[in-house]
Short mmCIF file of C-alpha atoms and ligand atoms in Angstrom, two decimals:
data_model
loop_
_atom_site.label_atom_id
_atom_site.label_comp_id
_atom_site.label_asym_id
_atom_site.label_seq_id
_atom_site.Cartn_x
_atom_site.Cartn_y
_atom_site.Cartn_z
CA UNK A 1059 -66.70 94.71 93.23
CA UNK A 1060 -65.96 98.45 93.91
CA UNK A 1061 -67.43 99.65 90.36
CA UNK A 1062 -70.98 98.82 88.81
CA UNK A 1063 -70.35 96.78 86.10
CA UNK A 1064 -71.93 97.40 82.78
CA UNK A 1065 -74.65 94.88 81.24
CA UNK A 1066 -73.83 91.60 79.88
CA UNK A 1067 -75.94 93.28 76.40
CA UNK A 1068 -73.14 95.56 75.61
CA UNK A 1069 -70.29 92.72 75.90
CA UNK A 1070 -72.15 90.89 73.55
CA UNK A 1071 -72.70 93.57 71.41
CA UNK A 1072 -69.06 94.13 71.17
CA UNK A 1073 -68.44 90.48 70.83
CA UNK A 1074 -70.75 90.34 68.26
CA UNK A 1075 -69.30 93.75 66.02
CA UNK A 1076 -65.81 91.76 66.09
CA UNK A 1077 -66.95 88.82 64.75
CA UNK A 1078 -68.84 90.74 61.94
CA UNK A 1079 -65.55 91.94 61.06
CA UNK A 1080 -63.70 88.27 61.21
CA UNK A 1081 -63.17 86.34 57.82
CA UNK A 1082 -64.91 83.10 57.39
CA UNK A 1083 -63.66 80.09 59.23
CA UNK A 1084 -61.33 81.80 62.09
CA UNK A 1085 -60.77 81.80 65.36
CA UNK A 1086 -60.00 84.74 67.71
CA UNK A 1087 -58.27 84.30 71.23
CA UNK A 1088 -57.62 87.40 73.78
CA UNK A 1089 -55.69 86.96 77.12
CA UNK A 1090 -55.73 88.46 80.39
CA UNK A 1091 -52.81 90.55 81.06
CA UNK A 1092 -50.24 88.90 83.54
CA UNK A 1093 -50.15 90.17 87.21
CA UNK A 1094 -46.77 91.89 86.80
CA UNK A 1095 -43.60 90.72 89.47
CA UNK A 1096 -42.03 93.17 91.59
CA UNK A 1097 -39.69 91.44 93.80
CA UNK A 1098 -39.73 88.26 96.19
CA UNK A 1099 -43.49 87.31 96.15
CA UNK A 1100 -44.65 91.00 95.85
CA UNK A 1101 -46.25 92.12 92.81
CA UNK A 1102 -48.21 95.09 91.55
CA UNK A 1103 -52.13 95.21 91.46
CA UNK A 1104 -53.59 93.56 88.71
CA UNK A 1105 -54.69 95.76 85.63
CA UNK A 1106 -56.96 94.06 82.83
CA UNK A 1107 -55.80 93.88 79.18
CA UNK A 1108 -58.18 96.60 77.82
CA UNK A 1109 -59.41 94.06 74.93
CA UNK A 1110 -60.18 91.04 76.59
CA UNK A 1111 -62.14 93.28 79.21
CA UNK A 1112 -64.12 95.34 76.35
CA UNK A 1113 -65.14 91.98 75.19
CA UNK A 1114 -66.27 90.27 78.07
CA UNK A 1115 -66.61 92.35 81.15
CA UNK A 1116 -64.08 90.07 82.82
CA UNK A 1117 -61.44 92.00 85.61
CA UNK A 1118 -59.68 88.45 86.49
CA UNK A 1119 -56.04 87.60 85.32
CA UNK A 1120 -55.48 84.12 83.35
CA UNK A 1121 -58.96 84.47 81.81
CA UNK A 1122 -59.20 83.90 78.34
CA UNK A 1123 -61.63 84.07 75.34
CA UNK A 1124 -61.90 82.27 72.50
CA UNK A 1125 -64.74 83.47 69.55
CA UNK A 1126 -64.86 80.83 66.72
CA UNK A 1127 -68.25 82.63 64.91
CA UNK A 1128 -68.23 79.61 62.06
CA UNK A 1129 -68.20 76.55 64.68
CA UNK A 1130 -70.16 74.16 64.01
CA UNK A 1131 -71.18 73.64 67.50
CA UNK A 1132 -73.49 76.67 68.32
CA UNK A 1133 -71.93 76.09 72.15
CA UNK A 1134 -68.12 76.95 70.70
CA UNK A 1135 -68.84 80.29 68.80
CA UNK A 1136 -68.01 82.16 72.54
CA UNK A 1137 -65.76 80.17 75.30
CA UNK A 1138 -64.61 81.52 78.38
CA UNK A 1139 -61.81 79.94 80.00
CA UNK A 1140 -61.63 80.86 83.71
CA UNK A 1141 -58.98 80.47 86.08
CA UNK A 1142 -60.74 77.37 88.40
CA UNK A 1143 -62.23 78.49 91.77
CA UNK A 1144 -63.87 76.37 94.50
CA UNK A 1145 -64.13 76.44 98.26
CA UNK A 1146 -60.65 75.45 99.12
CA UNK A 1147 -59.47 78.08 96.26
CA UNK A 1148 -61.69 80.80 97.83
CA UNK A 1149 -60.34 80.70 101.41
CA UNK A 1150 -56.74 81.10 100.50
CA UNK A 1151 -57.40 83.60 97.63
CA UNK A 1152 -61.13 85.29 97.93
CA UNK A 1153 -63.63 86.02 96.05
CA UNK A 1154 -63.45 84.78 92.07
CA UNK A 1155 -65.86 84.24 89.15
CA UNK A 1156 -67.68 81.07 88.78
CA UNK A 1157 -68.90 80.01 85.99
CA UNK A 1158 -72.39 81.09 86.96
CA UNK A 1159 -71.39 84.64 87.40
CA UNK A 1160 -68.97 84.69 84.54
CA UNK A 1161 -71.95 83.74 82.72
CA UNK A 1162 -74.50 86.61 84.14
CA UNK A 1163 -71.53 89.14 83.80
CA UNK A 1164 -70.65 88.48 80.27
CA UNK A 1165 -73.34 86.30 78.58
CA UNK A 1166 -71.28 83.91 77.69
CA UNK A 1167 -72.86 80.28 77.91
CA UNK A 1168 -69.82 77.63 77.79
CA UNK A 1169 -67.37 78.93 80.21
CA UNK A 1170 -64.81 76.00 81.38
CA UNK A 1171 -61.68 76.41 83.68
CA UNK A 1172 -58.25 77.28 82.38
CA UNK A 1173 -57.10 73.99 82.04
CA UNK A 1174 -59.28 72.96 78.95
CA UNK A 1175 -57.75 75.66 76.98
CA UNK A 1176 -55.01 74.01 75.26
CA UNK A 1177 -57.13 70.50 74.28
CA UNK A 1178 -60.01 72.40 73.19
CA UNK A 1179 -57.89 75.07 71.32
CA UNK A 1180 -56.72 72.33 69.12
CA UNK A 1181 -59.67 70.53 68.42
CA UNK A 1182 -61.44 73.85 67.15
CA UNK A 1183 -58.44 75.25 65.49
CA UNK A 1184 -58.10 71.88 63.26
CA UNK A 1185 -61.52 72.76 62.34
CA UNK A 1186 -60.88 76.53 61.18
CA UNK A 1187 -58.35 78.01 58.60
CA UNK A 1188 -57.36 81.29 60.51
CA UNK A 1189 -56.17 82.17 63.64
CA UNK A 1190 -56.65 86.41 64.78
CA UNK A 1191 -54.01 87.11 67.54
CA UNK A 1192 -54.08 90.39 69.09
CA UNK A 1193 -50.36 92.09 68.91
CA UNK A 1194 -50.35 95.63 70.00
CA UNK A 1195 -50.19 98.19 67.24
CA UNK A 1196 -51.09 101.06 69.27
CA UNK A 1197 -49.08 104.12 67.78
CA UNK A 1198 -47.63 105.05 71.18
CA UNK A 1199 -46.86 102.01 71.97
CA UNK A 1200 -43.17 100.87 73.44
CA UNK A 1201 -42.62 98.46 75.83
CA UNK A 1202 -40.21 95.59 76.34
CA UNK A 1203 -41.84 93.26 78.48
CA UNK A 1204 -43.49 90.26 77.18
CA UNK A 1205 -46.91 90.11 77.60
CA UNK A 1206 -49.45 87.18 78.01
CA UNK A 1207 -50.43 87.75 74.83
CA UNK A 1208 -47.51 87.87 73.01
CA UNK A 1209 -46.39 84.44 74.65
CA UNK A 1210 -49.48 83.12 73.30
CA UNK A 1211 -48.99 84.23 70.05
CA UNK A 1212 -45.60 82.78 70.04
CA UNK A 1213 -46.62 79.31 71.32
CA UNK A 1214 -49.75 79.88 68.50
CA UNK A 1215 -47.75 80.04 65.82
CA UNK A 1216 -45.56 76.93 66.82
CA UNK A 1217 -48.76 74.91 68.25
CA UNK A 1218 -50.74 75.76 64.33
CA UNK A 1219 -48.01 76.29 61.74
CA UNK A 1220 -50.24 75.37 58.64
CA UNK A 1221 -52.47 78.10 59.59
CA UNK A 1222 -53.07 81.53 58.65
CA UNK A 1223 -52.87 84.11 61.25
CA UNK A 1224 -55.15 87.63 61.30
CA UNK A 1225 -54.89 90.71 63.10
CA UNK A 1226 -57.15 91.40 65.57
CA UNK A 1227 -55.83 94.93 66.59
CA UNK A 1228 -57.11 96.92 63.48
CA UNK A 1229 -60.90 96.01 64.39
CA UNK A 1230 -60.35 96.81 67.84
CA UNK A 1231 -58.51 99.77 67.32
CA UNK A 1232 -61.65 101.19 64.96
CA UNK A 1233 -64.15 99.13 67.43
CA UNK A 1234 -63.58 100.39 70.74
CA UNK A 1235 -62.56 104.37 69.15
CA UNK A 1236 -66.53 104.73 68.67
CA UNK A 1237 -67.96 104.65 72.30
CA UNK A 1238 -71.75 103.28 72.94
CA UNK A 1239 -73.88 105.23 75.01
CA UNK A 1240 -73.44 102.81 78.40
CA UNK A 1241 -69.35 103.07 77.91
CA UNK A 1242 -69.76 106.92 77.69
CA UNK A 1243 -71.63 106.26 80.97
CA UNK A 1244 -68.97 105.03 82.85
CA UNK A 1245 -66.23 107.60 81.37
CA UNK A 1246 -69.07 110.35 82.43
CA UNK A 1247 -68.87 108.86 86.28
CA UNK A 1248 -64.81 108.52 85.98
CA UNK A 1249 -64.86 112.22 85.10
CA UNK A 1250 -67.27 113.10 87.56
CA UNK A 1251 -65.05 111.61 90.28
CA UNK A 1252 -62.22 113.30 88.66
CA UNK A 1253 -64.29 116.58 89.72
CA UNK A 1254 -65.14 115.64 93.05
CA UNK A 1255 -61.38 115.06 93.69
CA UNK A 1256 -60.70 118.89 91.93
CA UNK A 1257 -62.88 120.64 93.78
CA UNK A 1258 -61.32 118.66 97.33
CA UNK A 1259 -58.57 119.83 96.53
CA UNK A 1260 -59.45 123.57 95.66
CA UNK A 1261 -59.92 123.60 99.87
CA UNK A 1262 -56.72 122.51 100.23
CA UNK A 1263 -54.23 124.58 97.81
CA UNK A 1264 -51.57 126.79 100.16
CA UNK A 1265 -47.76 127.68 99.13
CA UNK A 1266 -45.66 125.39 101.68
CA UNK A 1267 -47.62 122.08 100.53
CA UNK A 1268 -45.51 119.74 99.11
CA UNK A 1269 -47.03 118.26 95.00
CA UNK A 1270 -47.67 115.09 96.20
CA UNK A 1271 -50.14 116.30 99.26
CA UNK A 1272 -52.23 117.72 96.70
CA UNK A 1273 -51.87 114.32 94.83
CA UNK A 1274 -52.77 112.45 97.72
CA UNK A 1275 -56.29 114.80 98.05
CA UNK A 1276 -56.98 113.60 94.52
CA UNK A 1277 -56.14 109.73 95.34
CA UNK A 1278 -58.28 109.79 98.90
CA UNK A 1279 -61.11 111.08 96.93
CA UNK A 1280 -60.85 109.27 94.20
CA UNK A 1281 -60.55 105.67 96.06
CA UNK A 1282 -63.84 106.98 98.40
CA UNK A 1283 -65.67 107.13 95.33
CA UNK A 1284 -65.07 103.53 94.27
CA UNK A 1285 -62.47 104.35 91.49
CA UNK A 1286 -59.04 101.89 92.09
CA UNK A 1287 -57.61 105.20 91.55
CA UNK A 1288 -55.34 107.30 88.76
CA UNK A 1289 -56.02 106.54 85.11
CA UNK A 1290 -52.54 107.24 84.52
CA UNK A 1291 -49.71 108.68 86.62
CA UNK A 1292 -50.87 112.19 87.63
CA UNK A 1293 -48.72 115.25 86.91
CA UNK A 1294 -48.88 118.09 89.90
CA UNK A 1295 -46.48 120.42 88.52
CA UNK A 1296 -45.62 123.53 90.27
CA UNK A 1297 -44.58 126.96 89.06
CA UNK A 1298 -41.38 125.98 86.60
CA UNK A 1299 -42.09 122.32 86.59
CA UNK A 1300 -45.41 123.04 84.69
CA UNK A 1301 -42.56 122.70 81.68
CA UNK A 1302 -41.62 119.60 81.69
CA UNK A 1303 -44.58 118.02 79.88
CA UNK A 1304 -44.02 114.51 81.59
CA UNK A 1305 -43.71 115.40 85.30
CA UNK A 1306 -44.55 112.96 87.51
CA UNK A 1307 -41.84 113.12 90.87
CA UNK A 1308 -44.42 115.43 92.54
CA UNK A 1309 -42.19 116.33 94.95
CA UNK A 1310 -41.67 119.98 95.09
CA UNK A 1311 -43.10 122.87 97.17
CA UNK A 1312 -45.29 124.71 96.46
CA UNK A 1313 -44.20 128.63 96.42
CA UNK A 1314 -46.16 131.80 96.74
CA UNK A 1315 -47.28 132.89 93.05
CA UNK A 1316 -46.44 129.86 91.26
CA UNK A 1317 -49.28 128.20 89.16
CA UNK A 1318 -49.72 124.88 89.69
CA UNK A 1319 -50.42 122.68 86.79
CA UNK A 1320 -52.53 119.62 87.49
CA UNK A 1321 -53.22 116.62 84.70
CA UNK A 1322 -55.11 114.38 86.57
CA UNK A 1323 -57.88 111.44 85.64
CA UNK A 1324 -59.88 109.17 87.98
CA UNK A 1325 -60.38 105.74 86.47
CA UNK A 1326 -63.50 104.18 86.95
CA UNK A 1327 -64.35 100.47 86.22
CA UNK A 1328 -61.19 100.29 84.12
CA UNK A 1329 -62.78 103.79 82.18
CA UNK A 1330 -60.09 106.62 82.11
CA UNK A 1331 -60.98 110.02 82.19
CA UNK A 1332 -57.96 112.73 81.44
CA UNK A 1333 -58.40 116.31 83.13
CA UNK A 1334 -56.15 119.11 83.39
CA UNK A 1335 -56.25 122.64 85.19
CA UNK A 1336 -54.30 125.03 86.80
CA UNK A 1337 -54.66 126.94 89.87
CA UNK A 1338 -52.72 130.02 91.82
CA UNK A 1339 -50.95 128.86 94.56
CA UNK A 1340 -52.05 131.19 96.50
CA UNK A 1341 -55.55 131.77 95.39
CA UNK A 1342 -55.24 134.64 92.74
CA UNK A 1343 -53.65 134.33 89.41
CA UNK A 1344 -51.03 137.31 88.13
CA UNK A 1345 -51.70 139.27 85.58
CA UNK A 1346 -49.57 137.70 83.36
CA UNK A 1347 -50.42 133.70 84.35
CA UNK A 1348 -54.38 134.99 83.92
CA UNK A 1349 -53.33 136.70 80.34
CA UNK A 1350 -51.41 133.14 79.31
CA UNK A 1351 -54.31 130.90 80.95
CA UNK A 1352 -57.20 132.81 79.42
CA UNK A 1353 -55.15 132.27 75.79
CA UNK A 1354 -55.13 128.30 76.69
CA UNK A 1355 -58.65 128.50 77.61
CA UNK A 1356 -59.65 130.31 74.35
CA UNK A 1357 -57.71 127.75 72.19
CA UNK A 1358 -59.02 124.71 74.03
CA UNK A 1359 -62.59 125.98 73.29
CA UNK A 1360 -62.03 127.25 69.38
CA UNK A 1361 -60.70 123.85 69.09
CA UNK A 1362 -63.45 121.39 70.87
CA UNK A 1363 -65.64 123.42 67.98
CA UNK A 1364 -63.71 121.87 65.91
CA UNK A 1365 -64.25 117.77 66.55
CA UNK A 1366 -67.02 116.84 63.59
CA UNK A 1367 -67.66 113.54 61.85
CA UNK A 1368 -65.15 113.50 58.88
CA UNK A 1369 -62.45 115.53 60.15
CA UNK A 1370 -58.80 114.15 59.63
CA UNK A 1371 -56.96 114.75 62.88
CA UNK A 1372 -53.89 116.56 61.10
CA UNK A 1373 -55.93 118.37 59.33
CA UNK A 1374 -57.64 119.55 62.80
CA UNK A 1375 -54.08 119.81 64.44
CA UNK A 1376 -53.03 122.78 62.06
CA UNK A 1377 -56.13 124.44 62.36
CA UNK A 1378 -55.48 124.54 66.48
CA UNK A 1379 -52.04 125.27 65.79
CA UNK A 1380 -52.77 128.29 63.48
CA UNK A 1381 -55.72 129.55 66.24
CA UNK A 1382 -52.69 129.21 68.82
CA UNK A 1383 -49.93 131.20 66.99
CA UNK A 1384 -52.84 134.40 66.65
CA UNK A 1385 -52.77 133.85 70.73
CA UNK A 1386 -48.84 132.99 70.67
CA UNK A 1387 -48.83 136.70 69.01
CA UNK A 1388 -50.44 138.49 71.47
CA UNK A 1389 -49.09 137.33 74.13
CA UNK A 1390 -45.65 139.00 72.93
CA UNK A 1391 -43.99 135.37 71.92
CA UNK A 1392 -43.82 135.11 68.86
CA UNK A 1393 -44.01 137.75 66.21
CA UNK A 1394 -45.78 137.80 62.41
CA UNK A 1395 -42.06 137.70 61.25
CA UNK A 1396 -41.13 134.41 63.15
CA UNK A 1397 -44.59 133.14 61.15
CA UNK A 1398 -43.29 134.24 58.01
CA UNK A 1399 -39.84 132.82 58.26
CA UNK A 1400 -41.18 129.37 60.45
CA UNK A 1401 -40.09 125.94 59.03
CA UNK A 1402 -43.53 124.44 57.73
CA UNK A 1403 -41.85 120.50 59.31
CA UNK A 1404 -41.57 122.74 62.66
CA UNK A 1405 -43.87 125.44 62.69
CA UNK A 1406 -43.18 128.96 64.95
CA UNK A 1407 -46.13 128.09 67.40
CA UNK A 1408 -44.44 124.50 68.31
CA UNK A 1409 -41.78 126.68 70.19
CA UNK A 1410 -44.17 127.15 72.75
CA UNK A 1411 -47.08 124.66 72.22
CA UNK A 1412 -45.07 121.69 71.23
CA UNK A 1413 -47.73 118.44 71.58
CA UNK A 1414 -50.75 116.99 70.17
CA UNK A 1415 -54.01 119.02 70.86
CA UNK A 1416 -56.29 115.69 71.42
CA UNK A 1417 -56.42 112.35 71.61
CA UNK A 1418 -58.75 109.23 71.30
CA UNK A 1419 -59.81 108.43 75.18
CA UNK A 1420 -61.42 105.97 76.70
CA UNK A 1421 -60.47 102.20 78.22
CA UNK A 1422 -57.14 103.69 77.57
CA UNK A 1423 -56.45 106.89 78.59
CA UNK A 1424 -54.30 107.68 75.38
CA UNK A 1425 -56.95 104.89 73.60
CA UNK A 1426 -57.25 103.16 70.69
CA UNK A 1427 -58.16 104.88 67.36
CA UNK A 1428 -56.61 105.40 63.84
CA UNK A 1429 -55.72 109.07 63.95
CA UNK A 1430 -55.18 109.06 59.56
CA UNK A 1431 -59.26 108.01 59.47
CA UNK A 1432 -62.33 110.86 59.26
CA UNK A 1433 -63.55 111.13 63.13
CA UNK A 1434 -67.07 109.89 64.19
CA UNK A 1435 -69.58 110.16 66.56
CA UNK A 1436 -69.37 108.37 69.69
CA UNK A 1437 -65.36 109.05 69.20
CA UNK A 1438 -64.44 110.87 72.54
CA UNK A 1439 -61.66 112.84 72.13
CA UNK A 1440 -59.47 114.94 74.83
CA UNK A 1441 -58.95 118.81 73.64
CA UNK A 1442 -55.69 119.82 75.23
CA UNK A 1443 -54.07 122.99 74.01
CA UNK A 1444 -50.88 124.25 75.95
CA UNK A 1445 -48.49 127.15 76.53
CA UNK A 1446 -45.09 126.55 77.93
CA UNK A 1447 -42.96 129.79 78.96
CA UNK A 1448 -40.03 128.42 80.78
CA UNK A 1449 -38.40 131.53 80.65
CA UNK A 1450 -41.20 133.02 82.59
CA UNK A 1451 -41.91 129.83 84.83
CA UNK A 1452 -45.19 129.63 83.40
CA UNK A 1453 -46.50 126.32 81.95
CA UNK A 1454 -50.82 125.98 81.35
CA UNK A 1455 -52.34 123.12 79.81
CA UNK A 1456 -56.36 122.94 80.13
CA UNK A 1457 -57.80 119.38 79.15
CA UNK A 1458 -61.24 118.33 79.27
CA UNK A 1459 -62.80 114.92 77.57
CA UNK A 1460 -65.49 115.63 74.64
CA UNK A 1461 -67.60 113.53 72.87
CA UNK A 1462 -68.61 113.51 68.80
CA UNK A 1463 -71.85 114.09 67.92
CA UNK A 1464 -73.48 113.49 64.45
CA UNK A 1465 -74.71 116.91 64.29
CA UNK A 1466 -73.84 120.08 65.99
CA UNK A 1467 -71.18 120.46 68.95
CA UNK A 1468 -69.58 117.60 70.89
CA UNK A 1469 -70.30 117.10 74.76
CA UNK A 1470 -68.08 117.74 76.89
CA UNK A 1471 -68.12 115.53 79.32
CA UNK A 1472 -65.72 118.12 81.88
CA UNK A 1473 -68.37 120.92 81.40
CA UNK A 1474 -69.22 121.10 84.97
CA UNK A 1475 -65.54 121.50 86.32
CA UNK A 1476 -64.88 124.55 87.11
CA UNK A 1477 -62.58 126.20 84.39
CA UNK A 1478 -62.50 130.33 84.28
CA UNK A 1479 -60.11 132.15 85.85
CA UNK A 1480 -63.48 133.57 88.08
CA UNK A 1481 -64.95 130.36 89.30
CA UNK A 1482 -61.47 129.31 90.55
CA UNK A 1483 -60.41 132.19 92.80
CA UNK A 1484 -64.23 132.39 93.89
CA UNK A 1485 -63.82 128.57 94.94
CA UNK A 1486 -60.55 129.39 96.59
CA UNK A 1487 -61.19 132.34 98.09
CA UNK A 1488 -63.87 130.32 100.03
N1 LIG B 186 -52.57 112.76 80.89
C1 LIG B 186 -51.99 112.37 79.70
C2 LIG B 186 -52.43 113.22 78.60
O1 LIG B 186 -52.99 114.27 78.84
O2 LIG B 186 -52.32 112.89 77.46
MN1 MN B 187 -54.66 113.83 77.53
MN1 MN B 188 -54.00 114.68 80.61
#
């Protein structure tokens, strides 16, 4: 395995928080993602459904687990269901779990092979009254393909009619949105990498590079440090493309006295981190891109301040936004008039800084959470604060990852990338 795996403790203390939060008498079943198709017999890597993984540990496709915490069997409160392996198996197709290691990665006891499922399903479900399936209620969520889990649910609902069915998603969303220390762990060593891969690539910066070679810096560094890579599809956006908030061609060159924005995350052991800086092409920012950046910069940290148990995320978002229209102001954007006469559904500042300030991060890099509920500690939250001046061909964005606390500050996990307009020429001037 490329990543150290966290204890078997903290699966089961996850396991065990959901099934605090089940109703009497149910069952709960979580798939594996699918290994998606591309073309002909090629497909694209595996990636774990974020749940089942939290849950279990498990990294293997057509896994499944099944918590029943009322059984009357001790042995069938926790099955794993495994996709069979033996010698023959393990020539053609390498290394995967047995059910001895399945059981010393996840603590489950009664792990069986795939082919069980469906009989033992049955008999358990004909012993419980509820059934939690696991749709996907994330509020970003939009996708048309049909998962694994969503053909189970449909085949659930036909197999158990008579039954009632549960969400699981709302305890999973609240669940995995408060981090233990050993999951803040690994997001600490994905953003570490992350850092190892910035500074690479602080050597490398030059007008007449091409995006993607800077990508590429990231991605060697990245995969040398035993992350499978990008937590999400990295933006390198130079000069004007900065601007368009969703870049992701990477194509471009690199010119003389553009500022090149960079929002990139290693993952590590399925952990996201989510970083973004910018950097002078060639070495020394303008006056004017150090004047915008040092705005961003002052925002991002008036704003991390800001992330306390009990604040209401919209609440916190018109705070930043407020902080960023005083900035938007002296910067010669907007003016106190444009404040006066803004549309409160579409205030003046959005002109400019037109996205969230943070999100919940973590398994996912935009990751579960209910944004309407007070924040906690152990939340970790990104703090993201923008200015976009595409008349100018200016776009900054500075992201780092910070953690709740219960009293004082949050951590920020980023705090030893460097960040000031100082400690980036110095680097690059090296
Ligand atoms: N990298 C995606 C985001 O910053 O939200
Ligand atoms: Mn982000
Ligand atoms: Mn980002």
């Amino acid at each position: 395995m490329r990543y150290q795996p966290l204890p078997a403790d903290l699966y089961k203390k996850n396991r065990h928080k959901f099934m605090a939060q089940m109703k009497p008498n149910s069952i709960a079943v979580f798939n594996s993602n699918d290994i998606y198709p591309i073309s002909a017999d090629s497909t694209l890597p595996f990636a774990q459904h974020r749940d089942i993984f939290y849950l279990t540990g498990v990294d293997q496709e057509e896994s499944i687990l099944l918590l029943f915490p009322d059984a009357k069997d001790p042995k069938n409160r926790e099955i794993l269901f495994l996709k069979e392996t033996n010698d023959h198996i393990k020539v053609w197709e390498g290394e995967k779990l047995t059910k001895e290691k399945a059981t010393e990665l996840t603590g489950i006891e009664n792990v069986h092979w795939l082919q069980d499922f469906e009989a033992l399903l049955k008999k358990l479900a004909f012993q419980a009254e509820r059934i939690y399936i696991n749709t996907n209620e994330h509020y970003r969520a939009a996708t048309e393909v049909e998962t694994r889990e969503d053909r189970f649910i449909k085949k659930a609902k036909k197999m158990f009619p008579g039954h009632k069915f549960e969400r699981s998603n709302p305890i999973l969303q609240r669940l995995r949105s408060v981090k233990e220390p050993e999951e803040i762990a690994q997001i600490q060593k994905a953003c570490n990498i992350t850092e190892a891969g910035f500074r690479r690539i602080l050597d490398k910066v030059q007008p007449g590079l091409k995006e993607y070679e800077l990508e590429a810096e990231f991605a060697h560094e990245f995969l040398r440090q035993g992350s499978k890579g990008f937590a999400y599809t990295p933006i390198i956006a130079s000069g004007p493309n900065a601007n368009v908030l969703h870049y992701i061609q990477n194509d471009a060159e690199i010119k003389d006295g553009d500022l090149i924005l960079m929002d990139v995350g290693a993952e590590y052991g399925n952990w996201a981190s989510d970083m973004t800086r910018c950097v002078p092409a060639n070495g020394k920012f303008s006056p004017r891109q150090k004047e915008v950046y040092e705005a961003v910069l002052r925002v991002k940290d008036a704003a991390a301040k800001m992330l306390k148990p009990g604040v209401i995320w919209a609440d916190y978002q018109d705070k930043v936004g407020r902080i960023m229209e005083k900035e938007l102001i002296k910067l010669g954007l907007l003016t106190e008039e444009d404040i006066k006469n803004e549309n409160p559904e579409w205030p003046a500042y959005k002109k400019y800084f037109m996205h969230g300030t943070s999100h919940h991060m973590g398994l996912d890099t935009h990751d579960y959470g209910i944004l309407e509920e007070p924040m906690q500690a152990g939340m970790v939250f990104t703090v993201e604060p923008g200015i976009y001046i595409p008349e100018e061909g200016i776009g900054v964005r500075i992201e780092d990852d910070y953690v709740i606390q219960e009293e004082g500050e949050p951590v920020n996990l980023m705090k030893s990338i460097p960040i000031t307009v100082e400690e980036i020429e110095a680097l690059m001037a090296k």
